[in-house]
Coordinates of C-alpha atoms and ligand atoms in Angstrom, one line a residue:
X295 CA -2.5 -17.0 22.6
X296 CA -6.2 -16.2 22.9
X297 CA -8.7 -16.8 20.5
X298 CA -11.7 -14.6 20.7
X299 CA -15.2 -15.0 19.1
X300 CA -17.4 -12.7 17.0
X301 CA -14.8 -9.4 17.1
X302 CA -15.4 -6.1 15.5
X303 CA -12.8 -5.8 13.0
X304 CA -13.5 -1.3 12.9
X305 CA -10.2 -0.9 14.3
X306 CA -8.2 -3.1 12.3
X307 CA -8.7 -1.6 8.9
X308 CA -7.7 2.0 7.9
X309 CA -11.6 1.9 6.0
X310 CA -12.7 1.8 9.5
X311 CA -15.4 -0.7 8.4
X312 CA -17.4 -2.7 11.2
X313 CA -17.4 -6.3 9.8
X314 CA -16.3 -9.1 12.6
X315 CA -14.5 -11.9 13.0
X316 CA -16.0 -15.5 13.4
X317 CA -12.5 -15.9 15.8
X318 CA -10.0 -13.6 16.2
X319 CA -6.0 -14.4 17.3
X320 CA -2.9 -12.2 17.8
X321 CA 0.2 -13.3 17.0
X322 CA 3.4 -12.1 18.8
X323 CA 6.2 -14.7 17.8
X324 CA 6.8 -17.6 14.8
X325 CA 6.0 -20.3 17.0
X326 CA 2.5 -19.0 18.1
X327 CA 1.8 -18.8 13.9
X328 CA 3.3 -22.8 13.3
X329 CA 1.1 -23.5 16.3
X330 CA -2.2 -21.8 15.3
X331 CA -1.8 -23.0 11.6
X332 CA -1.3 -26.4 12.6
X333 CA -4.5 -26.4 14.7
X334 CA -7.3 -28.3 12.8
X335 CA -10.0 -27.1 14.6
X336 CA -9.7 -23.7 12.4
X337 CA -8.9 -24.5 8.8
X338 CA -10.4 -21.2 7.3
X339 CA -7.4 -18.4 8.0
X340 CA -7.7 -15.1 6.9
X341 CA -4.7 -13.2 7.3
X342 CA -4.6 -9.3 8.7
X343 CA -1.6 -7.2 8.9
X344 CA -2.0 -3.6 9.4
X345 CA -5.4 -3.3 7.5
X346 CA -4.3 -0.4 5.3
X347 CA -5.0 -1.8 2.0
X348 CA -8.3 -3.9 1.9
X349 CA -11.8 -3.3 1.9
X350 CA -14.4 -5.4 3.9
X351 CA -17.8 -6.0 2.5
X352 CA -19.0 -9.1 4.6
X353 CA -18.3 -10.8 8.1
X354 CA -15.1 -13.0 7.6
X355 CA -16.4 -16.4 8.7
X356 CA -12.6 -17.7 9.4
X357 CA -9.6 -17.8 11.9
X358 CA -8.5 -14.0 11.3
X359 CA -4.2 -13.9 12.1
X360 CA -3.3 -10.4 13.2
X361 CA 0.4 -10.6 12.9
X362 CA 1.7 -8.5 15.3
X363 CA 5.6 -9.7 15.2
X364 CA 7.7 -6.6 16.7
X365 CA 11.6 -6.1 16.1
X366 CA 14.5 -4.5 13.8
X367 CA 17.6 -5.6 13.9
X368 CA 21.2 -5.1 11.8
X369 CA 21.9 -8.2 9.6
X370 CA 25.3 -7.0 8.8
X371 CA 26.8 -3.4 7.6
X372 CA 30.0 -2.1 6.4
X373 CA 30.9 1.8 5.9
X374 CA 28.7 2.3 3.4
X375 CA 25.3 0.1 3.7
X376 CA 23.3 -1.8 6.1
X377 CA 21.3 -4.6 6.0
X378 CA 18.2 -4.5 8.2
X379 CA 15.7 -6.9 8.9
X380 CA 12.0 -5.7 10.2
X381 CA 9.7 -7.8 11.5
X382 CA 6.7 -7.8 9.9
X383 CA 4.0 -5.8 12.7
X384 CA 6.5 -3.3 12.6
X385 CA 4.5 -0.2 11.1
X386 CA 5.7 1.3 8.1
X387 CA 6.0 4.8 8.9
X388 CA 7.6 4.1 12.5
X389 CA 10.2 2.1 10.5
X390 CA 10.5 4.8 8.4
X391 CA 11.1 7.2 10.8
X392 CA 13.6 4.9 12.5
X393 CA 15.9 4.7 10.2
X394 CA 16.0 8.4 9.2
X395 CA 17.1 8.2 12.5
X396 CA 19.9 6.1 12.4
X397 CA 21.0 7.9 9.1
X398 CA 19.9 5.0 7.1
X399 CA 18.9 6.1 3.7
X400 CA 16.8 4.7 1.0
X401 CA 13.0 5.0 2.1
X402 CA 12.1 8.3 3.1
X403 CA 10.1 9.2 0.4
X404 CA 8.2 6.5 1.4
X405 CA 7.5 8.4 4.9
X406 CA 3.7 8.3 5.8
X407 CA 2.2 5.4 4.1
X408 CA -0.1 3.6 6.1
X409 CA 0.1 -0.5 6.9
X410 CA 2.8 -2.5 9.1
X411 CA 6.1 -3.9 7.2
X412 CA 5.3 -7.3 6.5
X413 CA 2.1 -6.1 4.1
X414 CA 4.8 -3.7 1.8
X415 CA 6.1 -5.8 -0.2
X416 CA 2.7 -7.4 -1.0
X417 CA 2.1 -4.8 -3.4
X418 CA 5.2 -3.2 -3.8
X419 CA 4.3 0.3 -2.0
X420 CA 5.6 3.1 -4.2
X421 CA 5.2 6.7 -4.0
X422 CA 7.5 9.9 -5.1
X423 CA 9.6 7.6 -7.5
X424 CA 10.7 5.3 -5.2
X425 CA 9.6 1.8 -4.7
X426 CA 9.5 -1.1 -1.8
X427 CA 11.8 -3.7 -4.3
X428 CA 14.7 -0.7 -5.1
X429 CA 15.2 -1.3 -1.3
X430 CA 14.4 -5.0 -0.7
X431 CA 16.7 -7.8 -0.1
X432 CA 14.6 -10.9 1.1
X433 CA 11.5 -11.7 3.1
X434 CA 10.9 -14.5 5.4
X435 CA 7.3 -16.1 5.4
X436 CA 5.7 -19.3 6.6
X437 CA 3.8 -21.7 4.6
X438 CA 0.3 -21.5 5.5
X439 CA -0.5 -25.3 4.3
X440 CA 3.1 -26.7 5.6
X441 CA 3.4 -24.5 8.5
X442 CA 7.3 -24.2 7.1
X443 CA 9.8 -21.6 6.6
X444 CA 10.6 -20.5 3.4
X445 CA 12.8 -17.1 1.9
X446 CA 11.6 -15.2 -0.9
X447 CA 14.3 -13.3 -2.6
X448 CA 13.7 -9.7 -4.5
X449 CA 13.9 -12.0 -7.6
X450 CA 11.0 -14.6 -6.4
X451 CA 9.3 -11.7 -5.5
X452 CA 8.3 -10.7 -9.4
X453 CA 7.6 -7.2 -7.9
X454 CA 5.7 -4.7 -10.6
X455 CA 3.5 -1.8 -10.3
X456 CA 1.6 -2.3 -7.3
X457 CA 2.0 -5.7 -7.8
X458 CA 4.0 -9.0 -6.6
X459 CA 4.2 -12.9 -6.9
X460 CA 1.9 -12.6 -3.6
X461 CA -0.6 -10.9 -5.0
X462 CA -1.1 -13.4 -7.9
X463 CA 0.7 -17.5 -7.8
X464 CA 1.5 -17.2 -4.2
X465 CA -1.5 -15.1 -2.8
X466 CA -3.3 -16.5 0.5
X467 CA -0.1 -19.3 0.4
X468 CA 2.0 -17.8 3.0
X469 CA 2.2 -15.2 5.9
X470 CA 5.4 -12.6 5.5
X471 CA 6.9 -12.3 8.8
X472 CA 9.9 -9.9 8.1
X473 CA 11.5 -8.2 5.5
X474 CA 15.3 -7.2 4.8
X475 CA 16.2 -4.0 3.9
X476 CA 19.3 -3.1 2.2
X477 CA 19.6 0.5 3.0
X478 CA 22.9 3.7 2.6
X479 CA 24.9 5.3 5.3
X480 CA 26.9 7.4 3.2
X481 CA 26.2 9.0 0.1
X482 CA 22.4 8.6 -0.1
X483 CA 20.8 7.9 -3.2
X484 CA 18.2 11.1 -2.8
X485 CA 15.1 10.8 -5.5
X486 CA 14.1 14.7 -5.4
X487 CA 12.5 14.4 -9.2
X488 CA 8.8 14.7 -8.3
X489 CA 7.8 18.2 -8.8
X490 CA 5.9 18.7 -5.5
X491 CA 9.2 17.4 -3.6
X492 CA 11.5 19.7 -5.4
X493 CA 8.5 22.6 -4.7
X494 CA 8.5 22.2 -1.1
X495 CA 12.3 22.0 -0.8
X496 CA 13.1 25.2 -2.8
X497 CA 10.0 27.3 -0.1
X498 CA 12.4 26.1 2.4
X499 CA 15.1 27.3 0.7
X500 CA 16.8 23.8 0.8
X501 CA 19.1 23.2 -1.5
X502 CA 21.3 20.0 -0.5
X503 CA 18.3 18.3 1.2
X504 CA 19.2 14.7 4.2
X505 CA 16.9 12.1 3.7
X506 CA 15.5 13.7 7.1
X507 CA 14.1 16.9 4.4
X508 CA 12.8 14.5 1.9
X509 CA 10.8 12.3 4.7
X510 CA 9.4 16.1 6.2
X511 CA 8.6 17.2 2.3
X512 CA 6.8 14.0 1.7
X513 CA 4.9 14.5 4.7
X514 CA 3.7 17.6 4.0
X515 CA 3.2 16.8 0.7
X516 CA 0.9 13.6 1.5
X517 CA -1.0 15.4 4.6
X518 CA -2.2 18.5 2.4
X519 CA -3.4 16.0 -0.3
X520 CA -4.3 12.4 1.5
X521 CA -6.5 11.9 4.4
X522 CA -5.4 11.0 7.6
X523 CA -6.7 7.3 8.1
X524 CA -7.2 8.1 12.0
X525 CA -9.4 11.0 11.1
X526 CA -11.4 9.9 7.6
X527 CA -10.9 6.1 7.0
X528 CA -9.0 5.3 3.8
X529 CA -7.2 2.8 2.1
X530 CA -4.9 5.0 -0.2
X531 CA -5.8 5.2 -3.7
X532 CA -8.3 2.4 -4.2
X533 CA -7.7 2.2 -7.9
X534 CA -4.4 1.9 -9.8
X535 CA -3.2 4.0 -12.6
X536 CA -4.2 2.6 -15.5
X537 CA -1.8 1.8 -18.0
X538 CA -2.4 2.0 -22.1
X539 CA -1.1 0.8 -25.2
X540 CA 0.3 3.3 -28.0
X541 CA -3.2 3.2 -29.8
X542 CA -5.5 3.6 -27.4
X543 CA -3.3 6.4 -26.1
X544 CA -3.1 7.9 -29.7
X545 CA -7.0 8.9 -30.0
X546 CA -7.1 9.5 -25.5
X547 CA -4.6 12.3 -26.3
X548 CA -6.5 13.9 -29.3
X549 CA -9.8 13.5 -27.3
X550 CA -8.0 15.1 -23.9
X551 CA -5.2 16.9 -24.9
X552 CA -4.5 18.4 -21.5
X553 CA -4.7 15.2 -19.6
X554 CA -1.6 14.5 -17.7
X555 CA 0.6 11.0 -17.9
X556 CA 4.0 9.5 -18.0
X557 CA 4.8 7.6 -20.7
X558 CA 6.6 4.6 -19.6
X559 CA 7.9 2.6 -22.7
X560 CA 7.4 2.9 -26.3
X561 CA 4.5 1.4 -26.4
X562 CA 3.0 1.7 -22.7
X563 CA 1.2 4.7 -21.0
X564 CA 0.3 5.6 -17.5
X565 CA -2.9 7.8 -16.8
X566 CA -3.3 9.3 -14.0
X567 CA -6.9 7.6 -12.4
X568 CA -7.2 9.9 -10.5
X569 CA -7.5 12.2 -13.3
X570 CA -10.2 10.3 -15.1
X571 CA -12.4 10.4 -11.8
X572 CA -11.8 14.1 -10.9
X573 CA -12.8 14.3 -15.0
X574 CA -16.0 12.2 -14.5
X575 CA -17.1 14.5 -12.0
X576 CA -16.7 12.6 -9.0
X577 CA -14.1 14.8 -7.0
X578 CA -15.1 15.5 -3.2
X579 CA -18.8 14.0 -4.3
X580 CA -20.3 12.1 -0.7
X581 CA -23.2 9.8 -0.9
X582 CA -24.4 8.7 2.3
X583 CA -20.9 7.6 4.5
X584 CA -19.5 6.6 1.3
X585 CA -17.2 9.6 -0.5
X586 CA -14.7 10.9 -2.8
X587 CA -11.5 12.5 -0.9
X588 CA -11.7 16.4 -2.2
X589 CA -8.0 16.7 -2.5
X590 CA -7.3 13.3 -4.2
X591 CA -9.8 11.7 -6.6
X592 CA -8.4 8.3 -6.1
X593 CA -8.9 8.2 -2.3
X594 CA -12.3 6.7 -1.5
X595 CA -13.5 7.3 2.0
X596 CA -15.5 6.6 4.8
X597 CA -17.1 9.4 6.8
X598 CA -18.2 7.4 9.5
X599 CA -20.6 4.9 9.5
X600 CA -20.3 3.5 5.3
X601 CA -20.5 -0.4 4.9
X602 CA -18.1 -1.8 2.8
X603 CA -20.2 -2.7 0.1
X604 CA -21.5 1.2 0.3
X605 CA -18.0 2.1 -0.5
X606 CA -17.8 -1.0 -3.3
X607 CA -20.7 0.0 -5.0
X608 CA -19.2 3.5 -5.4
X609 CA -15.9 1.9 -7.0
X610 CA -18.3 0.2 -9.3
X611 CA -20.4 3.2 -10.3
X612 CA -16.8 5.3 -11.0
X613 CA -15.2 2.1 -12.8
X614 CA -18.8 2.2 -15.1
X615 CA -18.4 5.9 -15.3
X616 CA -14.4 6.3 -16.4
X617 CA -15.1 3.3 -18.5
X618 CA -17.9 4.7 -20.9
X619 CA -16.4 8.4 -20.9
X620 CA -13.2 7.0 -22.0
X621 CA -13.0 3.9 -22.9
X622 CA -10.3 3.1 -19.9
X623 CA -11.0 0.1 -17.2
X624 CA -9.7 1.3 -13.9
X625 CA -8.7 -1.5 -11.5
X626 CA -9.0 -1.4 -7.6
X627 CA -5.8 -1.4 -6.0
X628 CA -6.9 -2.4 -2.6
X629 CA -8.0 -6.0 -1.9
X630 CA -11.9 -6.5 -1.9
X631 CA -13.2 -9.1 0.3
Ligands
EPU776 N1 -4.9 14.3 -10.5 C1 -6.1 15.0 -10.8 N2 -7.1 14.9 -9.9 C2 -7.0 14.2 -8.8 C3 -5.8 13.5 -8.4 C4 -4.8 13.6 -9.3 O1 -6.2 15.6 -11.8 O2 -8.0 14.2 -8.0 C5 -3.7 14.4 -11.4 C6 -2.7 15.3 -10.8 O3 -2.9 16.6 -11.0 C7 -1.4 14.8 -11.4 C8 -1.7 13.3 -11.6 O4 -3.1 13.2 -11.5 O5 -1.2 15.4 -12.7 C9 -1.0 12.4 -10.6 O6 -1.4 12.7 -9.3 P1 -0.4 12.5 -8.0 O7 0.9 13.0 -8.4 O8 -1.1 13.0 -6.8 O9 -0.2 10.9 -7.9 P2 -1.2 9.7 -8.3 O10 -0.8 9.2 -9.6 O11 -2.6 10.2 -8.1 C10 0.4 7.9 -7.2 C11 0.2 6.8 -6.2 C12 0.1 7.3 -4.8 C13 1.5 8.0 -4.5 C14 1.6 9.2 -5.6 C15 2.9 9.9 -5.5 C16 -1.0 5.0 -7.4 C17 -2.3 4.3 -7.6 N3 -1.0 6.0 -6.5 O12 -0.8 8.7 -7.1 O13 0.1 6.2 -3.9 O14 1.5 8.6 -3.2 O15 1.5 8.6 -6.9 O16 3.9 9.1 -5.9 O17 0.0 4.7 -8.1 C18 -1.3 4.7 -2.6 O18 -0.9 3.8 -3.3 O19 -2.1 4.5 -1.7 C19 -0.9 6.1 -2.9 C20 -1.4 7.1 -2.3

């Protein structure tokens, strides 16, 4: 285990920001994390999986972890379902890809998202109606204060839109180091209701689709609107749907009566952000390195050489903006540091 000082951090986060590290370490197995968390000599940790879902807008004066635990293995199966456990430097969409493989069925229309395994269920990744906790069993983790193991199950997990126990009680508290998977052999559970999905199947002329035709429709489906974090860095959507109660949603609808949404309870409505920012005219807008995707209003991205407080100050000046044409606060999605 070698700690290294002052490292650029560019190629760690999908942004492709160029903060550094004070120190720097790379984990490959649970006894090298006990170890470096029981070192008092760095008592500041700041935890990096695969960088996909963050934003960097300062030099991280701390220990920075990069977990980079590798393995998959069967817990137990039986004709019908497996139980899989994936380490958590495992990256998603090689996971993914593995067990559409193996005939294992349950995440491919989650093909293509960026980040490793153990940052998933962090905020419940979600995309094409299906979500990280309809497939979770467990995750394993390690204390960061007690250096201890401890299980979370899907129930202590609290998942919710885009949102989990570690993202509020039990954030910075513990480092995931695998997740278990309960997954189909047989008689998949295919999600085909997203319009775009069902588009791309019926072009193909597909008409019983494997989970192998869902994970290629997502792709295509994700590469002709998303930008690829290799080529343009990205974090995803940087903002989450807002979500609004029945009044406010009354007068929105009579003020935009074309705008799209899902209602999701009697009382609760989801708006598309991305809608609102396209609608406060800052689709495919660039200022500087710092930009608007021009397929995807909700992506921000960096064309090269943006600082993270370039991008953040965009976010800002499109929160101000969506907020005062209609009266909606749109919160980031991606962590802000
Ligand atoms: N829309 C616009 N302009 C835009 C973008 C979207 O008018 O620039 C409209 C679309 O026309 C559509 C609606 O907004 O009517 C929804 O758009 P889309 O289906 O593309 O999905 P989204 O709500 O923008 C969410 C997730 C994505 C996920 C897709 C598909 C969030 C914050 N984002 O986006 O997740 O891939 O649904 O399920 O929930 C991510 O989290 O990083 C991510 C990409």
């Amino acid at each position: 285990m070698q700690i290294e000082e002052n490292k650029s951090l560019k190629d760690y986060n999908t942004f492709g920001i160029a903060c550094s590290a004070r120190y720097f370490v790379e984990i490959t197995s649970i006894e090298e994390l006990k170890e470096i968390l029981a070192n008092q000599n760095y008592t500041e940790r700041f935890i990096l999986g695969g960088g996909s879902n963050m934003l960097l807008t300062k030099d991280i004066d701390a220990l920075v972890i990069h977990v980079n635990l590798k393995g998959i293995k069967i817990i137990s199966e039986t004709d019908t379902h497996v139980t899989l456990q994936a380490m958590a430097g495992e990256n998603w969409h090689e996971f993914v890809q593995f067990c559409i493989q193996e005939n294992y069925g349950g995440i491919e229309n989650l093909s293509l998202i960026p980040g490793n395994v153990g940052t998933a269920p962090i905020q419940n990744i979600g995309a094409y109606g299906v979500e990280l906790k309809d497939v979770f069993v467990s995750c394993n983790t390690v204390e960061i204060a007690s250096t201890k193991e401890q299980e979370f199950t899907k129930k202590d997990c609290n998942f919710g839109y885009r949102n989990s126990i570690f993202k509020n009680e039990a954030k910075g508290k513990y480092i995931i180091t695998s997740v278990t998977f309960q997954l189909t052999k047989t008689n998949h559970n295919l999600n085909t209701d997203y319009g775009a999905i069902q588009q791309n199947l019926s072009e193909k002329n597909i008409e019983n689709p494997s989970i192998s035709d869902i994970s290629e429709a997502v792709i295509a489906i994700r590469q002709s609107k998303l930008p690829d974090p290799k080529k343009l860095g990205n974090s995803g959507s940087f903002f989450k749907n807002p979500i609004v109660g029945s009044e406010k949603f009354k007068q929105f609808k009579i003020d935009n009566p074309d705008a799209p949404y899902y209602q999701l309870s009697p009382s609760e409505y989801k708006i598309p952000a991305g809608w609102l920012i396209e609608q406060a005219g800052f689709k495919g807008k660039r200022y500087d390195d710092a930009g608007v995707h021009k397929n995807q209003a909700l992506v921000l991205v960096n064309y090269g050489n943006a600082s993270g407080n370039d991008i953040w100050q965009l976010a800002l000046t499109i929160q101000q903006k969506v907020k005062d044409q209609f009266g909606i606060f749109i919160e980031p999605e991606v962590n802000v540091f």
